[in-house]
Coordinates of C-alpha atoms in Angstrom, one line a residue:
X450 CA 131.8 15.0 74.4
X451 CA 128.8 17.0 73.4
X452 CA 129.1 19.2 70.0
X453 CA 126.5 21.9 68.9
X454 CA 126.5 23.7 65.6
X455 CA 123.7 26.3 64.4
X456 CA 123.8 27.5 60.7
X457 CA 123.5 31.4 60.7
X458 CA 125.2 31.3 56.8
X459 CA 122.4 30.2 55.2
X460 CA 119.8 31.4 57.7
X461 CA 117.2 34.4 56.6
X462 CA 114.6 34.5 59.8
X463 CA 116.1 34.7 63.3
X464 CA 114.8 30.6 63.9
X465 CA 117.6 29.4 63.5
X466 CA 118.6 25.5 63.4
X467 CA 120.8 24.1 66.0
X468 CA 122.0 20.4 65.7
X469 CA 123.9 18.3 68.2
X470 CA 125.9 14.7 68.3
X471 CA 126.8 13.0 71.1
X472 CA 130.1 11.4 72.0
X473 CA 130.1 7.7 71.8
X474 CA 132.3 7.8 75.5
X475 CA 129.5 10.4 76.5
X476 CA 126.8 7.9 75.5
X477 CA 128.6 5.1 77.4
X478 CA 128.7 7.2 80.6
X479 CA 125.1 7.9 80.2
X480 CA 124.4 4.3 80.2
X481 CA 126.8 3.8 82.8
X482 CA 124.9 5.9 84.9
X483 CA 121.4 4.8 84.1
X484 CA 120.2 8.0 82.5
X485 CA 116.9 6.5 81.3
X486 CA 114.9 8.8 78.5
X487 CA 117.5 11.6 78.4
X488 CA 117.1 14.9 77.2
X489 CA 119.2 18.1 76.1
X490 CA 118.6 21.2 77.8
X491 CA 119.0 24.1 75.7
X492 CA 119.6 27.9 77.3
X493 CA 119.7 30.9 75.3
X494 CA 121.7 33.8 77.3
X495 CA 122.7 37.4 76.4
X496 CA 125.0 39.8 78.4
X497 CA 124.3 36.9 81.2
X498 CA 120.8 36.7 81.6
X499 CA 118.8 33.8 80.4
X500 CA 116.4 35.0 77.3
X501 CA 114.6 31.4 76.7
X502 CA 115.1 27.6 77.0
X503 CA 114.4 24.3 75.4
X504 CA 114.1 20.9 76.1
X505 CA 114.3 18.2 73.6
X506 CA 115.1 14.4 73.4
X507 CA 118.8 14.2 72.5
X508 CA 117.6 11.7 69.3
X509 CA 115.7 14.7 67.4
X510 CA 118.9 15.6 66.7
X511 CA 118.2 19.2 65.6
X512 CA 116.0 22.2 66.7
X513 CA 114.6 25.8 65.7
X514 CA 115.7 28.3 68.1
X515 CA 113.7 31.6 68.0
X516 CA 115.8 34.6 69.1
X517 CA 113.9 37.9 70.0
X518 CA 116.6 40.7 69.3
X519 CA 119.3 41.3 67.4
X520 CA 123.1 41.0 68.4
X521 CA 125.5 38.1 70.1
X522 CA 123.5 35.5 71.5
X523 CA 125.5 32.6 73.8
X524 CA 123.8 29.2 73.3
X525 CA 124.7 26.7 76.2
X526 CA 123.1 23.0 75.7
X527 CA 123.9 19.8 78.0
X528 CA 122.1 16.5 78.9
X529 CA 119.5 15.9 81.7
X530 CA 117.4 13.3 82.8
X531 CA 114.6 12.4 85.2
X532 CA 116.1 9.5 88.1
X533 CA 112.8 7.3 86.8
X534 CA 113.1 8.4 83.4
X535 CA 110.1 10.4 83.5
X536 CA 109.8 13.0 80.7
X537 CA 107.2 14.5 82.2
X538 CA 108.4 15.4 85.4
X539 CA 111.6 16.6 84.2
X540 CA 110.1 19.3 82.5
X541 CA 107.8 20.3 85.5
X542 CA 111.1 20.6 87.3
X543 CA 112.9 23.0 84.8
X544 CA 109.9 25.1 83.4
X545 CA 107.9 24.9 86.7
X546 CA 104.8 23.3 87.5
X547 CA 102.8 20.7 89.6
X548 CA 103.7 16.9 90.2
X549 CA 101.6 14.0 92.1
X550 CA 103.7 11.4 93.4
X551 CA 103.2 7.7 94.2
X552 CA 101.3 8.2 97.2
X553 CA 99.0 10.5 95.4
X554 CA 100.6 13.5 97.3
X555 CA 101.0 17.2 95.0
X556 CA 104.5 19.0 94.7
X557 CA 104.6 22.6 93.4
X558 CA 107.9 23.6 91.6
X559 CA 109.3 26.5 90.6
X560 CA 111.3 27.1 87.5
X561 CA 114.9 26.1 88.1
X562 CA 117.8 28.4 87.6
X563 CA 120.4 26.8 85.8
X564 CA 122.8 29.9 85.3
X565 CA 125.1 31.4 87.3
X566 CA 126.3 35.0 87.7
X567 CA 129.0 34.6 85.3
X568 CA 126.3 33.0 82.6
X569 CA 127.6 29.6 82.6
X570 CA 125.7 26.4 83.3
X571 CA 125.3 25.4 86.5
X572 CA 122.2 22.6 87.4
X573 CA 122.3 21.1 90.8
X574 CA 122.1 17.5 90.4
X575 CA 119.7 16.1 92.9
X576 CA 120.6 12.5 92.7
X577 CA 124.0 13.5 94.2
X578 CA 121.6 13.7 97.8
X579 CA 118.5 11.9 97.4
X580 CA 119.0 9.4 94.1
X581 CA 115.8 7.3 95.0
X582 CA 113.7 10.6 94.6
X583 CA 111.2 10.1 91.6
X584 CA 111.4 13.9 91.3
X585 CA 115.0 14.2 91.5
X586 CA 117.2 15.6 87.9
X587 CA 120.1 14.8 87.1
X588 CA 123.1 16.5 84.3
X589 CA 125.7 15.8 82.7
X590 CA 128.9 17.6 84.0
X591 CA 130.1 18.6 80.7
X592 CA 128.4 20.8 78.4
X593 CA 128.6 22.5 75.0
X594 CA 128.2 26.5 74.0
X595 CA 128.3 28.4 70.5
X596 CA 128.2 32.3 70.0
X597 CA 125.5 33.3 67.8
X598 CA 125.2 36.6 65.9
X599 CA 121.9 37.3 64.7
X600 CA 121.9 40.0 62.1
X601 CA 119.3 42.6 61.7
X602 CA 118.0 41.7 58.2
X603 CA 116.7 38.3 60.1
X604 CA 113.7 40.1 61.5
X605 CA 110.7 41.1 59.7
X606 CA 110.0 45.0 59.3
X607 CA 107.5 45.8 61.7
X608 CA 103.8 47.5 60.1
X609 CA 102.9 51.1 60.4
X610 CA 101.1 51.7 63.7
X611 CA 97.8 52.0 62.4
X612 CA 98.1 48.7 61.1
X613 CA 99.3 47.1 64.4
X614 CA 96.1 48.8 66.1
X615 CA 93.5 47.3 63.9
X616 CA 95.0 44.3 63.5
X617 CA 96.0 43.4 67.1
X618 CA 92.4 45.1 68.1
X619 CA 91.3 41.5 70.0
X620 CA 94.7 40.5 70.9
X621 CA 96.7 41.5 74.4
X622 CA 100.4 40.5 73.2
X623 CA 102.2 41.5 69.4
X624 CA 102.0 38.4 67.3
X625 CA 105.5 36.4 67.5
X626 CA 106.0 36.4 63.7
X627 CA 104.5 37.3 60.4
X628 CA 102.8 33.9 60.2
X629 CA 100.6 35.1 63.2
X630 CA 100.3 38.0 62.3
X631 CA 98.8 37.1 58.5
X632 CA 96.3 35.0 60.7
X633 CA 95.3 37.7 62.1
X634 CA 95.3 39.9 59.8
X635 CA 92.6 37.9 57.5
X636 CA 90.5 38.0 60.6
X637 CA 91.2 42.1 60.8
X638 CA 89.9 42.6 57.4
X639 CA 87.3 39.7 56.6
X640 CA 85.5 39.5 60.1
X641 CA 86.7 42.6 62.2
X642 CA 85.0 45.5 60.2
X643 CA 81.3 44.9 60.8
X644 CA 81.8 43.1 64.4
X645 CA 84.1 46.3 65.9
X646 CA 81.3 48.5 64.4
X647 CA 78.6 46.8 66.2
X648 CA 81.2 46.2 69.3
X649 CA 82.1 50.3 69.5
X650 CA 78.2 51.7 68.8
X651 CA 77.1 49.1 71.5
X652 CA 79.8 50.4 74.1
X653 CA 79.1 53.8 73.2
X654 CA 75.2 53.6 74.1
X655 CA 76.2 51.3 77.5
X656 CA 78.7 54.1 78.6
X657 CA 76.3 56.9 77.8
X658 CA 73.5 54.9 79.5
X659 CA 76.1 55.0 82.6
X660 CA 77.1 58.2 82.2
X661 CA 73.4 59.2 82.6
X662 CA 72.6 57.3 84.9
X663 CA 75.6 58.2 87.3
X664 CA 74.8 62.0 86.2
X665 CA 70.9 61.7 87.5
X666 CA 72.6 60.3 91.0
X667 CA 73.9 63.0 91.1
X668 CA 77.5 60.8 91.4
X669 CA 80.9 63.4 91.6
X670 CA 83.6 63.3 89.3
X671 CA 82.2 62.0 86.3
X672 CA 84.3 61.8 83.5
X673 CA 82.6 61.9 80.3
X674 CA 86.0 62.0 77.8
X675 CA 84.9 58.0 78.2
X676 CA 82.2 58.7 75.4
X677 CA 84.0 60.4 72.6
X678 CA 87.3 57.9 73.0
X679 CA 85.8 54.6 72.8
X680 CA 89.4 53.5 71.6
X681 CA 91.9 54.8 74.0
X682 CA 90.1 55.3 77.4
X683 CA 88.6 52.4 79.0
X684 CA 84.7 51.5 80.7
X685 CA 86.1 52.8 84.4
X686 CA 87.9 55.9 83.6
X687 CA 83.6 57.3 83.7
X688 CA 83.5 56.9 87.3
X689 CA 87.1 56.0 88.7
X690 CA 88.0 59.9 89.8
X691 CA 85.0 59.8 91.5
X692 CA 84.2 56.5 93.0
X693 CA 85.2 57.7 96.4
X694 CA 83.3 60.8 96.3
X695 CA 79.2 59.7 96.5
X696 CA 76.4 61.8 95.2
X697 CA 75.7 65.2 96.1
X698 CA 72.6 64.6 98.1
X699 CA 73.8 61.6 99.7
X700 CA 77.5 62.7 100.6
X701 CA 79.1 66.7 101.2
X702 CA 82.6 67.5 99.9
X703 CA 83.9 67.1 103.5
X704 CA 83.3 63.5 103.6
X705 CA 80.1 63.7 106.2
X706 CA 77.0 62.4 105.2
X707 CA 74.1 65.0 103.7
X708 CA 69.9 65.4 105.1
X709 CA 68.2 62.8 104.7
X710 CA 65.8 64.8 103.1
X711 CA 68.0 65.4 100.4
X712 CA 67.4 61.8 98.8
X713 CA 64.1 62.8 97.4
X714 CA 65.3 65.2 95.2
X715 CA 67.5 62.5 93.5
X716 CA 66.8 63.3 89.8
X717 CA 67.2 59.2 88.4
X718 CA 63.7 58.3 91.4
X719 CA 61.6 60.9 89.8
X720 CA 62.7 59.9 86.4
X721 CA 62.0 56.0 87.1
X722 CA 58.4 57.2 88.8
X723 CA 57.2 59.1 85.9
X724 CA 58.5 56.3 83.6
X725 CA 56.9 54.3 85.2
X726 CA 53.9 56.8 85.3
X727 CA 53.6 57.3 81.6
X728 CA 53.6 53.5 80.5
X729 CA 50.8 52.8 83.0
X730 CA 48.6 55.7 82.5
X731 CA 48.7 54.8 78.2
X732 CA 48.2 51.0 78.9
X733 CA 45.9 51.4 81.7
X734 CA 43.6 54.7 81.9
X735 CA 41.2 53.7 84.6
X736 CA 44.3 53.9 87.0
X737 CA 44.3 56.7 89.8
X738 CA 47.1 59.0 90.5
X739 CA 48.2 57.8 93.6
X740 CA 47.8 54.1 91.9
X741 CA 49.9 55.1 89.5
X742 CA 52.4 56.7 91.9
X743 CA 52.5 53.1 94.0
X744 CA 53.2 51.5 90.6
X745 CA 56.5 53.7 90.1
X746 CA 56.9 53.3 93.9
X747 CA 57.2 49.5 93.3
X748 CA 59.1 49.9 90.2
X749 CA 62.0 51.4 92.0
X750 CA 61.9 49.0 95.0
X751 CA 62.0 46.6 92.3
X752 CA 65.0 48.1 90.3
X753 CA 66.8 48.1 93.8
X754 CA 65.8 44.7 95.2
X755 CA 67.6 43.9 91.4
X756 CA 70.6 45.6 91.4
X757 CA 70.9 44.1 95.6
X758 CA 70.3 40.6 93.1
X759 CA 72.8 41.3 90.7
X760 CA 75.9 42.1 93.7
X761 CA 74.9 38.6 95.2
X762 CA 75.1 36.8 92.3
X763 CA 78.9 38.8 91.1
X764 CA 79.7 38.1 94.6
X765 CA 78.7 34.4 94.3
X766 CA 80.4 34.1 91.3
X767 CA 83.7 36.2 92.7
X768 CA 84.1 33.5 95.7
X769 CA 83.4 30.2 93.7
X770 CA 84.8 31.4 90.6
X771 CA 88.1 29.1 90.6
X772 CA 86.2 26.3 90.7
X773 CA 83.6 27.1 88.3
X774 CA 85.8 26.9 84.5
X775 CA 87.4 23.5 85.8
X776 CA 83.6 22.1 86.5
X777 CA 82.3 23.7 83.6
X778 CA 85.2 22.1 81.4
X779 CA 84.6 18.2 83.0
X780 CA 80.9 18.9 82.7
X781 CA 81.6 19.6 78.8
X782 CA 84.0 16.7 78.1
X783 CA 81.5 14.4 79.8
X784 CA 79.2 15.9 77.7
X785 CA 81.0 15.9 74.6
X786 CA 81.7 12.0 75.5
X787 CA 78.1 11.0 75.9
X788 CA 77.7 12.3 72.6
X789 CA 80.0 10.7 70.8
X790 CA 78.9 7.2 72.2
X791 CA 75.2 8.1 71.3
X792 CA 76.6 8.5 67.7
X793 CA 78.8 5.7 67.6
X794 CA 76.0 3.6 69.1
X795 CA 73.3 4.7 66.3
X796 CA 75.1 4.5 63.4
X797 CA 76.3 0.6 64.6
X798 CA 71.8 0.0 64.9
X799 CA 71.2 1.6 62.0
X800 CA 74.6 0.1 59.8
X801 CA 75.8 -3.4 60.5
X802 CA 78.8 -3.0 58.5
X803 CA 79.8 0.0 60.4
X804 CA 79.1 -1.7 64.2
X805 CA 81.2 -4.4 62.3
X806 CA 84.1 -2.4 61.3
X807 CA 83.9 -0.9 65.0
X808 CA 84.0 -4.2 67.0
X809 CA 87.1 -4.9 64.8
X810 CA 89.0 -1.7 65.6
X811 CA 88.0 -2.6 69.3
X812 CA 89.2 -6.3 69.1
X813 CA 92.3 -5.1 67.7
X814 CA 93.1 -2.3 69.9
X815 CA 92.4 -4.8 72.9
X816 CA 94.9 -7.5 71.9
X817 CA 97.6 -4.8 71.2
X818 CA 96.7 -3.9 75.0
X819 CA 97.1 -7.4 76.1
X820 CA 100.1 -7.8 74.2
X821 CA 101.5 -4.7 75.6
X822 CA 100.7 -5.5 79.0
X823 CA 101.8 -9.2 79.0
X824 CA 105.3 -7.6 78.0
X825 CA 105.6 -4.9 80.7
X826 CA 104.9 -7.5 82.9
X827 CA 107.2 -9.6 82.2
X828 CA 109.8 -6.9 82.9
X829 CA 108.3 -5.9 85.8
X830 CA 108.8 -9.4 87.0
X831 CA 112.8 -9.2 86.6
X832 CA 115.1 -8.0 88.7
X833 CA 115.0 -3.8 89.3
X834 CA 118.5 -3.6 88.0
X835 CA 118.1 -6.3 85.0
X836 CA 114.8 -4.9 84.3
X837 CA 116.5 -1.4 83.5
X838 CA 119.5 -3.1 82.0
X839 CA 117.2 -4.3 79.5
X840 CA 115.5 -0.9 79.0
X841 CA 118.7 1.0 78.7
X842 CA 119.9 -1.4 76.3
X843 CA 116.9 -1.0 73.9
X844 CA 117.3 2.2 74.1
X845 CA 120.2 3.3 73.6
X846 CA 120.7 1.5 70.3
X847 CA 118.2 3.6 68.7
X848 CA 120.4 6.9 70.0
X849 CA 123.5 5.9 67.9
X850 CA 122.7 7.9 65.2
X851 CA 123.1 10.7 67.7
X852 CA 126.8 9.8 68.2
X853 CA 129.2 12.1 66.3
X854 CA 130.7 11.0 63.0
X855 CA 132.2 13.3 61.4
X856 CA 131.7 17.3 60.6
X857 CA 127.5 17.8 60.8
X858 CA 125.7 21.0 58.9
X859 CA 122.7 22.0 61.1
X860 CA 120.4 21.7 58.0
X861 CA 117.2 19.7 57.9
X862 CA 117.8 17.8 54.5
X863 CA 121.1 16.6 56.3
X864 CA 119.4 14.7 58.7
X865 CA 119.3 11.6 58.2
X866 CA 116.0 10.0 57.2
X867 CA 114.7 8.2 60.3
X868 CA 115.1 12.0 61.7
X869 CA 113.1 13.9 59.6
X870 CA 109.9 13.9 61.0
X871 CA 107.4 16.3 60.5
X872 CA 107.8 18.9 63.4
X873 CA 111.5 19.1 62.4
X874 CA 109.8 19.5 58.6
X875 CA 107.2 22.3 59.7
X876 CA 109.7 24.4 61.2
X877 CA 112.4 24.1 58.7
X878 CA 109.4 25.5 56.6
X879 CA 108.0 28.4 58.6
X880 CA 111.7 29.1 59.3
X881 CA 112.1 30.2 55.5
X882 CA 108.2 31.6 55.1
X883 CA 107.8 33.5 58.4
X884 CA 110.7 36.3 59.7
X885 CA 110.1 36.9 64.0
X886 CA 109.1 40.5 65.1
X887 CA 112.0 41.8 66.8
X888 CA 111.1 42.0 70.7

């Protein structure tokens, strides 16, 4: 028997607790069948489609869910577990992710359906074909479901549309809750004001120098609407309509390439030549025309052989660029790691107590280790099927508080003390001081 209960009376924000107990037949059965590290799978469904999930350890005893909209909500929970007992690979198998097996070999996985067309819970139980599979899940066949109604009044009002803008100015997704959105908001109003102001004059003058630029190439289908709605349009819209269309005295309308000839009058060379004429003749007067002329000459060359630079370098950076923010972060943790040795290391030269204190904390941790390690051994040199005896054993005492006794409130003051831990504590909290945005 598996119960759940939520508590939508004395709820005001649309997190709303859900508590569960466990059958003490249904906890036999589960150590019957060896389910080592079990967990309860909880799905949130509306009109049939799945709206979110969670996955908990069955002795929490409670959770927050967090509904998005308004309206009837069907909550379906039941028990799963990992054929090793692996936590972690359960939950790459029903969120989705990537595993490495014993031989060192990588699975992909995709999230796992585990409703059915009518909306009812339906997980395939792998151990039913392959139960020595370290990957395989396994479920309870029975389950639980409630109906939930969340009201209206449990979401928070959303702010005007002006406010939304400015404060959501750095961010791609609406902020979940108020909480987020009061972080943000101190940011909007402390830090935003003088940094957007900087930000927009500085992408004003980079368009414009673009726009220019493009406009001396004599580039089609320039769109200049870029530079009087910094907010709305984006850095592309200047030269998207016309990115297929060339330059006037490089391209015709028709697609065919123009004279040759016509690349001379190009307004941006001449521009860059008597630049490049001007700076040199006030710096250096003894230089001749046609000196001068090379100079600009070189300068474009220059500019050219630059810009030729700059593609390789994006192109570089386009082909390797997977592998470059996984290097960069190990070559920053080593990093980071050197540095906190060199620390640890100088304070214990300069402070004996200190290199005292941190040999202690050393010795200690390393017995603990041992100690650790001369117990798993000793399991591991039992029996496979005493060895898990054992485990399921020690751990299934600690789950009896999970076993139903009784009506439960899904409350976080009627936990019982062992239970309240300070997750459990932090959401009860923002529960009460932070309403969700309806999606």
């Amino acid at each position: 028997m598996l119960r759940l209960v939520a508590n939508t009376e004395e709820a005001t924000s649309a997190s709303i607790p859900m508590r569960w107990c466990i059958g003490r037949d249904t906890l036999a059965l589960l150590q019957a069948k060896g389910a080592l590290n079990p967990h309860l799978l909880l799905v949130v469904a509306n009109k049939h489609y799945e709206v979110a999930r969670r996955l908990v350890p069955i002795d929490q005893m409670m959770e927050y869910i967090d509904f998005q909209k308004p309206g009837k909500h069907k909550v379906l929970a039941t028990i799963v577990w990992n054929s090793q007992g692996n936590a972690r690979v359960l939950k790459k198998r029903i969120f989705g992710g990537r595993a490495i097996d014993i031989n060192g070999q990588m699975h992909h996985f995709t999230k796992m359906s585990v409703l059915d067309d009518e909306g009812d819970l339906d997980i395939l139980d792998d151990r039913r074909y392959n139960p020595a599979n370290e990957f395989a899940i396994c479920a309870l066949d029975e389950g639980a479901q409630i109906e939930v109604n969340v009201a209206e009044g449990f979401f928070a009002a959303p702010p005007s549309k002006v406010e939304q803008f400015w404060v959501n100015f750095w961010f791609e997704r609406p902020p979940r809750d108020q909480c987020q959105f009061r972080r943000r908001r101190m940011l909007a109003y402390i830090v935003q004001p003088p940094v957007v102001l900087l930000y927009m004059l500085a992408k004003t003058m980079v368009r414009f120098v673009v726009a220019l630029f493009l406009l001396l190439y004599g580039k089609r289908g320039v769109n200049l609407r870029p530079l009087i709605h910094p907010w709305v349009l984006c850095n592309n819209d200047i030269w998207w309509t016309g990115r297929n269309k060339g330059s006037i005295f490089t391209r015709k309308k028709s697609g065919r390439d123009q004279e040759l000839i016509l690349t001379l009058f190009i307004p941006i060379i001449h521009v860059v030549v008597v630049t490049a004429a001007y700076v040199a003749t006030y710096f250096q007067h003894h230089l001749s025309f046609w000196q001068v002329v090379g100079l600009g000459e070189g300068i474009v060359i220059t500019v050219v052989a630059l810009l030729y630079l700059f593609g390789a370098v994006v192109w570089l950076v386009n082909t390797v660029g997977d592998t470059i923010p996984g290097t960069a972060a190990n070559l920053a943790s080593l990093a980071t790691l050197l540095l906190v040795v060199f620390i640890i290391v100088s304070l214990a030269i300069d402070h004996p107590l200190f290199a005292a204190m941190i040999l202690a904390i050393v010795g200690v941790s390393w017995l603990a280790s041992r100690l650790a390690t001369i117990e798993t051994r000793k399991l591991k040199a039992l029996p496979e099927d005493e060895r898990k005896r054992i485990l399921l054993e020690r751990e299934y005492v600690n789950y009896q508080p999970v076993a139903c006794n009784g009506p439960m409130v899904a409350r976080y003051s009627a936990l019982p003390k062992e239970r309240r831990t300070v997750y459990l504590f932090y959401r009860d909290l923002k529960a009460k001081v932070c309403k969700q945005f309806a999606a």
